[in-house]
Amino acid sequence: MPTVTFLPGYRKVTVPGGTTILDAARAAGLSMNVVCGGQGKCGKCLVFIKEGTATFDRDKYRRFFSDDEIARGACLACQATVVGDVLVNVPAESLIQEQKILVEVPGQEGIPFNPAVRKYVVRLEPPSLDDTTPDLTRVLEGIEKQGGPPPTSIYAPLDVLCFLPLVLRRNEWNATATVALAPVGYRLSSVDGGDTSERLYGAAVDLGTTTVVAYLWSLTDGRILATASNYNRQISCGEDILSRVNFSRKSGLSQLQQLATESINEALTTAADTAGIDREEIFEVMVAGNTVMTHLFLGIDPAYMITEPYIPVVRRMLSTGAGQIGIAAHRNAEVYTFPAVSNFIGGDIIADILATGMTDREEATLMVDIGTNFEAVLGNSDWMLSCAGAAGPALEGGEVLFGMRANPGAIERVAIDAETLTPTCSTINGVRPRGICGSGLIDLLAELLRTCVIDRTGRINLDISHPRVRKGQYYPEYVVAWKKETSVGKDIVMTENDIRNLIMSKAAIHGACMTLLDAAGLEPGDIGRVCFAGAFGNYLNKENAITVGLIPEMPLDRVENIGNGAITGANIALINRKRRKELDAIARRITYIELNAEPSFMDRYTSSCFLPHTDFTLFPHVQ
Ligand code: FES
């Protein structure tokens, strides 16, 4: 079998002939950028063949490479297959970089504190011949005396009973009982010797497709003790949801379950170490993830969600023992997963809804969460409508020549001087630019329109005589950063093709918002608030989002960025038992509108494929 050696680092792996270089890289433990899921559409998995041979149709993918790169043996790892031994150079930008993960969200300490797990210190009378009450009854009565629930409502698992006699007698009948609200009644999670009432912790987790964020809380006083984040280790099995489901179908389900658990455990360990606590004293974990992520995390086969008639195994909120799925917490801790509305409106969106507070308001709120896919929810305390669709990867950096995720070196803000057409850019971490992330792309689109470099169809005006506005190798383009200013050794440009892809992405989102409004019988002016959730929304310039027609026009003070709504929602459900109880009812109340089955959506989408729209009356203040 051929050996593939990856530079730098000389990682070697032996694979059968015909294996893609991408799969060989995965086998070698490299996490490559696979924005399009290995379909040959994004050009982000660039590698160079230094020695040996690989089969690759260079003409077909020519548009992704410069002449210099071709001369150096450039190919796409996802499309090149191994024939014999091969030496492959993987440039740093083709590997997944440290991402700007949205961890800190303001306002978390203000969540009303009403946890579902409590500790009771019980000082018990030892048994005697005159008092032969069993140990468990003695403890349960002690709990009730301390203001806890009645003994008949508390279930005691076997392993607590097994340790109970020893714990009580070794500690002279002084103990601390941990009691958690269960789906039915209460559960005695633990009985420990002495007074441990100060040590009671819970964790909220946002299990994203790319990243994992965890908040560690004190459940005795409602303080945040630490936060942590890391990558979802499932990335090595595919970057997007579809490739993960396909991986699980090839008997990779248990591997994906384990990788999700390891990713959460890594975040919990970091948070626990930062706070100086023992993970064994975490008694509840609340996990918000999309529907596929939740299935994979619990080891439930998601295969039937991607084939007709597209059925998930479960939509309701589930609670599972931490020990049962390998979560690094107390062995009797309960791990809760958020309910879902559909395959596309998952637990992360229910968490977003909780974060917006829209279920408590009379005014209509429009919540939009944008990633490779987008989800939109419109509603108030009485009703909610939702829809989802593909934004295309353009807003996450795919299908845009120099698009990239929000990693160091990504241009995240752009302003263009109307006189000189010179851009002023700021990059993540202030380093030399490597590409442009979603918020930078929306800025660019708005600024190019404002300075008349592009027209309302997105066409670049080549009549402008300026070195930054040029014909380009394949498409007309605007130079955002000159080669000497970048860290990628070439000019960073925005091409007309990039602009077309961005316009299609924004049109899908605007068309979906208008479809929801129409279904509710509302006009854009009836919306009380628009809430952007997720990392993309958090860094978005609101004015520019309206200028390009990403969302309906409205006063800027009605547009809010709620940041990582999934972690905020998970925090709320962790520390407020009343809110947690409402989750299933919220999910059931949401009506899902299938855009593909909605005849008006296509018309709305087509009308939105202009900047900002074909109907100027919808954007009266955009010049
Ligand atoms: Fe290879 Fe997108 S992952 S082109």
XYZ file of C-alpha atoms and ligand atoms in Angstrom:
627
model
C 0.000 0.000 0.000
C 1.266 3.528 -0.761
C 2.743 5.689 1.973
C 1.685 9.329 2.193
C 4.075 11.647 4.018
C 2.822 15.061 5.101
C 5.059 18.120 5.497
C 5.847 19.925 7.646
C 6.272 17.387 10.413
C 6.851 14.294 8.282
C 3.655 12.569 9.416
C 3.400 9.251 7.588
C 0.408 7.096 6.895
C -0.114 4.005 4.752
C -3.375 3.898 2.830
C -4.885 1.824 0.001
C -4.355 3.188 -3.515
C -7.252 5.424 -4.578
C -7.600 7.043 -1.129
C -8.016 10.808 -1.308
C -5.231 12.902 0.148
C -7.871 14.387 2.457
C -8.713 10.970 3.916
C -5.009 10.186 4.211
C -4.532 13.487 6.072
C -7.347 12.555 8.451
C -5.736 9.185 9.038
C -2.499 11.035 9.818
C -4.340 13.141 12.409
C -4.360 16.392 10.430
C -7.503 18.546 10.594
C -7.812 20.209 7.224
C -10.124 22.993 6.094
C -12.988 21.231 4.350
C -15.478 24.080 4.113
C -17.496 22.464 1.283
C -17.318 19.007 2.870
C -14.869 17.698 0.265
C -16.953 18.476 -2.812
C -14.254 20.394 -4.676
C -16.217 23.634 -4.418
C -14.373 25.795 -1.907
C -10.683 25.375 -2.777
C -9.751 25.542 0.912
C -8.016 22.143 1.085
C -5.036 23.252 -1.043
C -1.940 21.029 -0.808
C 1.237 20.705 -2.866
C 2.564 17.424 -4.239
C 6.319 17.609 -3.667
C 7.278 14.104 -4.785
C 5.457 11.074 -6.124
C 2.151 11.032 -7.919
C -1.481 11.581 -7.205
C -4.382 11.597 -9.640
C -5.880 15.057 -9.934
C -7.763 16.890 -12.687
C -5.910 20.198 -12.501
C -7.774 21.745 -15.439
C -11.133 21.217 -13.779
C -10.082 23.086 -10.618
C -7.731 25.575 -12.308
C -9.665 28.570 -10.964
C -8.481 27.877 -7.429
C -4.761 28.169 -8.215
C -2.303 30.834 -9.333
C 0.316 30.003 -11.968
C 2.946 29.880 -9.264
C 0.885 27.395 -7.222
C 0.346 25.199 -10.292
C 4.122 25.174 -10.858
C 4.571 24.007 -7.246
C 2.217 21.046 -7.677
C -0.986 22.495 -6.236
C -4.039 20.268 -5.929
C -7.161 19.921 -3.822
C -6.707 17.290 -1.119
C -10.354 16.245 -1.373
C -10.130 15.572 -5.115
C -6.615 14.137 -5.475
C -6.180 10.395 -4.995
C -3.073 8.520 -4.030
C -1.482 6.297 -6.677
C 1.918 5.485 -5.162
C 4.132 6.848 -2.383
C 3.727 10.596 -2.205
C 5.184 13.543 -0.310
C 2.611 16.263 0.351
C 3.182 19.766 1.679
C 0.202 21.147 3.619
C 0.274 24.962 3.931
C -0.791 26.384 7.293
C -3.867 28.062 5.798
C -5.209 24.664 4.679
C -5.290 23.446 8.270
C -7.994 24.387 10.715
C -6.717 27.417 12.548
C -7.382 28.626 16.007
C -10.832 30.183 15.669
C -12.294 33.211 17.373
C -14.817 31.342 19.518
C -17.650 33.347 20.959
C -17.417 32.441 24.635
C -18.078 35.456 26.807
C -21.637 36.709 26.570
C -22.697 39.665 28.735
C -25.660 39.473 31.095
C -25.317 35.826 32.155
C -25.025 36.683 35.860
C -28.467 38.305 35.691
C -30.333 35.057 34.953
C -32.840 34.345 37.771
C -31.276 31.642 39.932
C -33.489 28.672 40.701
C -31.457 25.492 40.224
C -32.907 22.009 39.862
C -30.309 20.362 42.085
C -29.744 21.167 45.751
C -27.732 19.905 48.681
C -29.087 19.208 52.155
C -26.846 18.807 55.188
C -28.356 16.112 57.417
C -27.236 15.435 60.983
C -28.937 12.179 61.852
C -29.570 10.285 65.050
C -27.769 6.928 64.919
C -30.069 3.892 64.870
C -30.701 1.868 68.023
C -32.779 -1.074 69.139
C -35.507 1.461 69.835
C -35.130 3.131 66.420
C -34.627 0.659 63.591
C -35.438 3.041 60.768
C -33.494 1.984 57.623
C -30.579 4.159 56.548
C -32.288 5.451 53.433
C -35.491 6.449 55.240
C -33.384 8.185 57.851
C -31.619 10.242 55.177
C -34.827 11.049 53.282
C -36.548 12.210 56.474
C -33.493 14.317 57.248
C -33.790 15.949 53.810
C -37.438 16.774 54.405
C -36.605 18.302 57.799
C -34.160 20.611 55.996
C -36.935 21.875 53.720
C -36.405 19.334 50.940
C -39.011 17.300 49.060
C -41.017 14.562 50.848
C -39.393 11.098 51.077
C -41.983 9.432 48.850
C -41.056 11.696 45.927
C -37.329 10.848 45.975
C -35.912 7.966 43.971
C -32.606 6.505 45.176
C -30.388 4.746 42.600
C -28.731 1.480 43.563
C -25.167 2.764 43.651
C -26.109 5.452 46.213
C -27.671 2.730 48.384
C -24.570 0.560 48.087
C -22.324 3.298 49.504
C -24.868 4.658 51.990
C -24.240 2.483 55.108
C -20.505 3.088 54.998
C -20.772 6.835 54.367
C -23.188 7.355 57.269
C -21.292 5.271 59.809
C -17.824 6.546 58.888
C -19.016 10.127 59.266
C -20.929 9.660 62.525
C -24.260 10.187 60.769
C -23.339 13.605 59.450
C -23.755 13.766 55.684
C -24.738 15.907 52.740
C -27.425 14.656 50.380
C -27.611 15.902 46.784
C -31.153 15.897 45.424
C -31.981 16.675 41.808
C -35.299 17.411 40.194
C -35.947 14.464 37.850
C -38.370 14.252 34.905
C -40.716 12.616 37.427
C -40.191 13.509 41.104
C -36.680 13.794 42.539
C -33.504 11.732 42.492
C -31.033 11.214 45.315
C -27.854 11.736 43.303
C -25.343 11.314 46.082
C -24.817 11.102 49.839
C -21.377 12.271 50.975
C -19.797 12.383 54.415
C -19.696 15.681 56.332
C -20.788 19.066 55.078
C -20.102 19.500 51.339
C -22.941 21.961 50.816
C -20.610 24.628 49.391
C -19.485 22.329 46.586
C -22.276 21.934 44.071
C -21.624 22.671 40.413
C -23.321 22.514 37.040
C -22.171 23.006 33.468
C -23.882 24.470 30.430
C -22.502 23.384 27.067
C -22.946 24.667 23.532
C -22.101 21.642 21.385
C -21.542 23.266 18.009
C -20.594 21.550 14.774
C -17.218 23.291 14.895
C -16.682 24.391 18.466
C -17.657 23.532 22.021
C -18.219 26.199 24.671
C -18.760 25.408 28.355
C -19.779 27.528 31.347
C -19.144 26.197 34.827
C -21.559 27.433 37.475
C -21.756 27.273 41.220
C -25.225 25.896 41.879
C -25.138 27.099 45.477
C -25.056 30.803 44.683
C -25.419 31.227 40.910
C -21.889 32.436 40.168
C -20.042 31.682 36.925
C -16.782 30.059 37.999
C -15.098 29.550 34.642
C -15.639 29.308 30.913
C -13.806 27.184 28.386
C -13.912 26.421 24.681
C -12.282 24.127 22.177
C -12.917 22.499 18.828
C -15.424 19.759 18.327
C -13.085 16.847 17.661
C -15.584 15.431 15.178
C -14.135 17.925 12.657
C -11.550 15.314 11.715
C -14.468 13.194 10.387
C -15.997 15.961 8.264
C -16.543 19.661 8.651
C -20.266 19.914 8.045
C -23.344 18.101 9.276
C -23.896 16.067 6.130
C -20.374 14.697 6.046
C -20.699 13.719 9.738
C -23.927 11.829 9.062
C -22.288 10.114 6.104
C -19.304 9.234 8.272
C -21.616 7.756 10.904
C -23.340 5.667 8.228
C -19.996 4.100 7.380
C -20.006 2.517 10.860
C -18.499 5.646 12.415
C -21.337 6.394 14.850
C -19.552 5.214 17.994
C -16.414 7.132 16.972
C -18.427 10.335 16.513
C -20.186 9.784 19.858
C -16.848 9.347 21.562
C -15.344 12.408 19.873
C -18.302 14.578 20.949
C -17.948 13.325 24.520
C -14.193 13.910 24.496
C -14.725 17.452 23.186
C -17.169 18.250 25.990
C -14.926 16.598 28.574
C -11.965 18.677 27.387
C -13.968 21.874 27.933
C -15.277 20.674 31.326
C -11.770 19.721 32.457
C -10.335 23.100 31.440
C -13.164 24.940 33.199
C -12.906 22.782 36.328
C -9.115 23.214 36.487
C -9.462 26.984 36.031
C -11.993 27.131 38.850
C -9.994 24.707 41.016
C -12.881 22.308 41.501
C -13.295 18.567 41.144
C -15.284 17.504 38.060
C -16.843 14.797 40.230
C -18.815 17.565 41.925
C -20.566 18.631 38.717
C -24.106 17.316 39.193
C -25.863 18.615 36.101
C -24.865 19.244 32.511
C -27.144 21.040 30.040
C -26.203 20.543 26.385
C -27.545 22.621 23.486
C -26.780 21.337 20.006
C -28.435 21.026 16.636
C -30.533 17.939 15.934
C -27.761 15.931 14.273
C -25.196 16.899 16.927
C -27.585 15.833 19.679
C -28.175 12.463 18.014
C -24.457 11.875 17.512
C -23.610 12.938 21.063
C -26.092 10.442 22.471
C -24.956 7.719 20.063
C -28.322 7.713 18.259
C -28.197 6.961 14.546
C -28.988 10.152 12.565
C -29.018 8.325 9.188
C -32.791 8.523 8.708
C -32.703 12.314 8.935
C -31.011 12.652 5.544
C -33.078 10.161 3.563
C -36.755 10.412 2.714
C -38.977 10.964 4.638
C -36.253 12.642 6.811
C -37.172 11.415 10.282
C -35.183 12.065 13.475
C -35.274 9.414 16.192
C -36.183 11.911 18.902
C -37.193 15.557 19.253
C -38.027 15.862 22.938
C -35.695 16.879 25.777
C -33.764 13.879 27.086
C -31.906 13.257 30.301
C -29.162 10.663 30.423
C -26.789 9.566 33.161
C -23.335 11.128 32.770
C -21.753 7.741 33.441
C -23.818 6.155 30.684
C -22.365 8.375 27.945
C -18.917 9.000 29.394
C -19.302 12.624 30.501
C -16.667 13.636 33.027
C -18.902 14.678 35.890
C -20.342 12.983 38.974
C -21.362 9.443 37.981
C -24.991 10.197 38.879
C -25.068 13.609 37.242
C -27.808 14.041 34.689
C -26.953 15.271 31.211
C -29.875 17.099 29.586
C -30.146 17.736 25.867
C -32.408 20.420 24.421
C -35.518 19.438 22.464
C -35.813 20.132 18.721
C -38.581 21.282 16.414
C -37.362 19.537 13.268
C -34.210 18.229 11.659
C -33.263 21.824 10.891
C -34.571 23.686 13.940
C -32.632 21.943 16.687
C -31.840 22.400 20.344
C -29.375 25.186 19.608
C -32.207 27.262 18.140
C -34.485 26.538 21.099
C -31.612 27.811 23.247
C -31.366 30.925 21.032
C -35.095 31.513 21.533
C -34.648 31.279 25.292
C -31.772 33.763 25.042
C -33.850 36.324 23.129
C -36.657 36.207 25.701
C -39.114 36.350 22.784
C -41.510 33.920 24.472
C -42.105 36.540 27.208
C -42.857 39.469 24.886
C -45.958 40.674 23.123
C -44.055 42.420 20.328
C -42.842 40.241 17.476
C -39.168 39.293 17.511
C -37.304 38.008 14.479
C -34.322 35.875 15.445
C -31.792 34.883 12.786
C -28.891 32.485 13.340
C -26.483 32.453 10.405
C -23.836 29.878 9.604
C -23.435 27.586 6.595
C -27.158 27.158 7.108
C -29.433 29.761 8.567
C -32.393 29.401 10.873
C -35.002 32.102 11.412
C -37.739 32.262 14.036
C -40.457 34.920 14.155
C -42.883 35.148 17.046
C -43.877 36.340 20.477
C -45.423 34.965 23.655
C -48.382 33.486 21.732
C -47.039 32.089 18.488
C -43.821 31.244 16.695
C -42.968 30.419 13.093
C -39.633 29.059 11.955
C -37.789 28.127 8.816
C -34.293 27.115 7.809
C -32.271 26.964 4.661
C -28.845 26.846 3.143
C -27.138 30.219 3.268
C -24.501 28.582 1.134
C -21.078 28.571 2.731
C -20.333 32.061 1.306
C -20.963 33.838 4.601
C -18.633 31.406 6.378
C -15.896 31.927 3.838
C -16.668 29.103 1.382
C -17.411 29.786 -2.291
C -15.515 33.053 -1.947
C -11.970 32.987 -3.304
C -10.381 34.590 -0.224
C -13.199 33.779 2.170
C -12.233 32.196 5.472
C -13.604 31.525 8.900
C -13.131 33.998 11.733
C -9.547 32.948 12.408
C -6.498 35.150 13.061
C -5.655 37.108 9.923
C -9.244 37.263 8.699
C -10.307 40.737 7.573
C -13.330 41.373 9.784
C -14.009 45.073 9.157
C -13.665 47.102 5.965
C -14.348 50.720 5.072
C -13.588 52.125 1.587
C -12.704 55.783 1.019
C -15.154 57.093 -1.588
C -12.539 59.434 -3.119
C -9.493 57.194 -3.337
C -11.228 53.775 -3.278
C -8.610 52.749 -0.714
C -9.887 50.243 1.854
C -9.144 50.409 5.558
C -9.222 46.882 6.940
C -8.923 45.408 10.401
C -8.036 41.768 10.930
C -8.650 39.337 13.745
C -5.700 39.549 16.175
C -4.349 42.489 14.148
C -2.031 40.299 12.069
C -1.378 40.527 8.300
C -4.465 39.564 6.317
C -4.928 35.983 5.087
C -8.507 36.252 3.826
C -11.905 37.736 4.615
C -14.478 36.374 7.101
C -18.262 36.817 7.014
C -18.543 40.214 8.714
C -15.750 41.567 6.474
C -17.537 40.233 3.389
C -20.779 42.029 4.272
C -18.798 45.243 4.938
C -17.068 44.897 1.583
C -20.316 44.303 -0.265
C -21.903 47.389 1.324
C -18.838 49.574 0.796
C -18.374 48.527 -2.836
C -22.021 49.405 -3.418
C -21.747 52.709 -1.570
C -18.660 53.740 -3.554
C -20.304 52.592 -6.841
C -17.549 50.058 -7.570
C -20.404 47.586 -8.022
C -23.954 48.180 -9.199
C -27.147 46.825 -7.667
C -26.766 43.538 -9.522
C -23.295 43.090 -8.039
C -21.447 43.728 -11.305
C -18.041 45.412 -10.976
C -17.748 48.639 -12.951
C -14.626 48.112 -15.043
C -14.976 51.626 -16.474
C -13.488 52.859 -13.225
C -9.862 53.575 -13.877
C -8.162 52.512 -10.688
C -5.467 49.895 -9.967
C -7.737 48.195 -7.420
C -10.505 47.665 -9.942
C -9.256 45.244 -12.592
C -10.249 42.531 -14.986
C -8.795 39.606 -13.004
C -7.770 36.191 -14.312
C -11.310 34.766 -14.439
C -13.650 37.455 -13.189
C -13.524 41.225 -12.649
C -12.192 41.902 -9.174
C -11.456 44.517 -6.533
C -8.110 44.338 -4.705
C -8.720 44.425 -0.959
C -5.063 44.009 0.060
C -1.924 44.020 -2.021
C 0.403 41.021 -1.999
C 3.065 42.862 0.030
C 0.533 43.607 2.789
C -0.741 40.024 3.165
C 0.616 36.859 4.705
C -0.474 34.644 1.801
C 1.953 35.953 -0.805
C -0.722 37.156 -3.222
C -3.234 39.958 -3.635
C -6.408 39.411 -1.642
C -9.288 40.204 -3.961
C -13.068 40.130 -4.059
C -14.222 38.829 -7.446
C -17.512 39.356 -9.216
C -18.162 35.638 -8.772
C -17.658 35.991 -4.995
C -20.119 38.876 -5.006
C -22.672 36.770 -6.891
C -22.361 33.958 -4.322
C -22.711 36.421 -1.447
C -25.791 37.986 -3.001
C -27.392 34.542 -3.378
C -26.671 33.782 0.289
C -28.095 37.043 1.553
C -31.109 36.689 -0.769
C -31.941 33.294 0.729
C -31.925 34.821 4.224
C -33.934 37.900 3.280
C -36.405 35.783 1.286
C -36.869 33.484 4.285
C -37.496 36.432 6.643
C -40.100 37.870 4.274
C -41.772 34.454 3.926
C -42.123 34.235 7.725
C -43.517 37.771 7.903
C -45.993 36.984 5.163
C -47.120 33.798 6.907
C -47.707 35.817 10.090
C -49.547 38.583 8.200
C -46.944 41.162 9.289
C -44.891 43.872 7.566
C -41.218 44.582 8.372
C -42.367 47.651 10.347
C -44.336 45.378 12.710
C -41.168 43.690 13.978
C -40.230 44.950 17.427
C -36.709 43.511 17.391
C -34.346 41.616 15.147
C -31.878 39.449 17.069
C -28.792 38.061 15.380
C -27.474 34.947 17.094
C -24.160 33.214 16.577
C -20.635 34.349 15.872
C -21.415 35.744 12.433
C -24.171 37.986 13.740
C -22.075 39.127 16.652
C -19.444 40.845 14.518
C -21.849 42.020 11.823
C -22.186 45.725 11.079
C -25.976 46.173 11.367
C -26.157 49.145 9.014
C -24.230 47.298 6.321
C -26.437 44.223 6.797
C -29.443 46.386 5.936
C -27.611 48.230 3.135
C -27.039 44.959 1.268
C -30.541 43.679 2.070
C -29.567 40.797 4.342
C -32.515 41.561 6.616
C -35.605 43.780 6.192
C -34.959 47.483 6.720
C -35.784 48.820 10.153
C -34.427 51.352 12.674
C -30.950 50.262 13.778
C -31.878 50.463 17.456
C -34.239 47.553 16.888
C -31.409 45.285 15.726
C -29.520 43.416 18.456
C -26.638 40.979 18.457
C -27.288 38.405 21.164
C -23.947 36.678 20.641
C -23.738 32.974 21.394
C -27.454 32.409 22.039
C -26.948 28.648 22.334
C -24.713 28.977 25.407
C -26.932 31.691 26.904
C -29.967 29.429 26.493
C -28.072 26.484 27.974
C -27.059 28.658 30.945
C -30.660 29.732 31.505
C -31.952 26.147 31.371
C -29.170 24.982 33.693
C -29.706 27.414 36.517
C -33.441 28.024 36.213
C -35.589 24.935 36.626
C -38.775 26.753 35.641
C -37.290 27.765 32.297
C -36.017 24.239 31.708
C -39.513 22.856 32.218
C -40.846 25.112 29.453
C -38.472 23.841 26.763
C -40.561 20.981 25.382
C -43.645 23.223 25.294
C -41.718 25.955 23.435
C -40.526 23.425 20.853
C -44.061 22.103 20.355
C -45.429 25.607 19.888
C -43.190 26.437 16.945
C -44.643 25.927 13.475
C -42.008 24.945 10.958
C -42.366 26.270 7.418
C -40.628 24.210 4.763
C -39.276 26.844 2.361
C -38.960 24.428 -0.551
C -42.662 23.699 -0.286
C -43.562 27.383 -0.010
C -44.288 28.686 -3.528
C -43.759 32.351 -2.596
C -40.247 31.752 -1.271
C -38.633 31.385 -4.698
C -40.177 34.682 -5.862
C -38.982 36.429 -2.733
C -35.517 34.937 -3.136
C -35.286 36.071 -6.761
C -36.439 39.580 -5.849
C -33.765 39.707 -3.158
C -30.947 38.851 -5.584
C -30.200 42.578 -5.916
C -28.571 45.117 -3.634
C -30.549 45.620 -1.516
C -33.663 44.395 -3.404
C -35.628 44.859 -6.619
C -38.356 46.617 -4.655
C -36.739 49.841 -3.383
C -39.832 50.673 -1.329
C -38.758 47.910 1.072
C -35.501 49.807 1.722
C -36.522 53.472 1.626
C -33.479 54.689 3.552
C -30.812 52.799 1.627
C -29.269 55.146 -0.950
Fe -11.709 20.420 -0.986
Fe -13.686 22.168 -0.484
S -12.847 20.676 0.824
S -12.516 21.937 -2.262
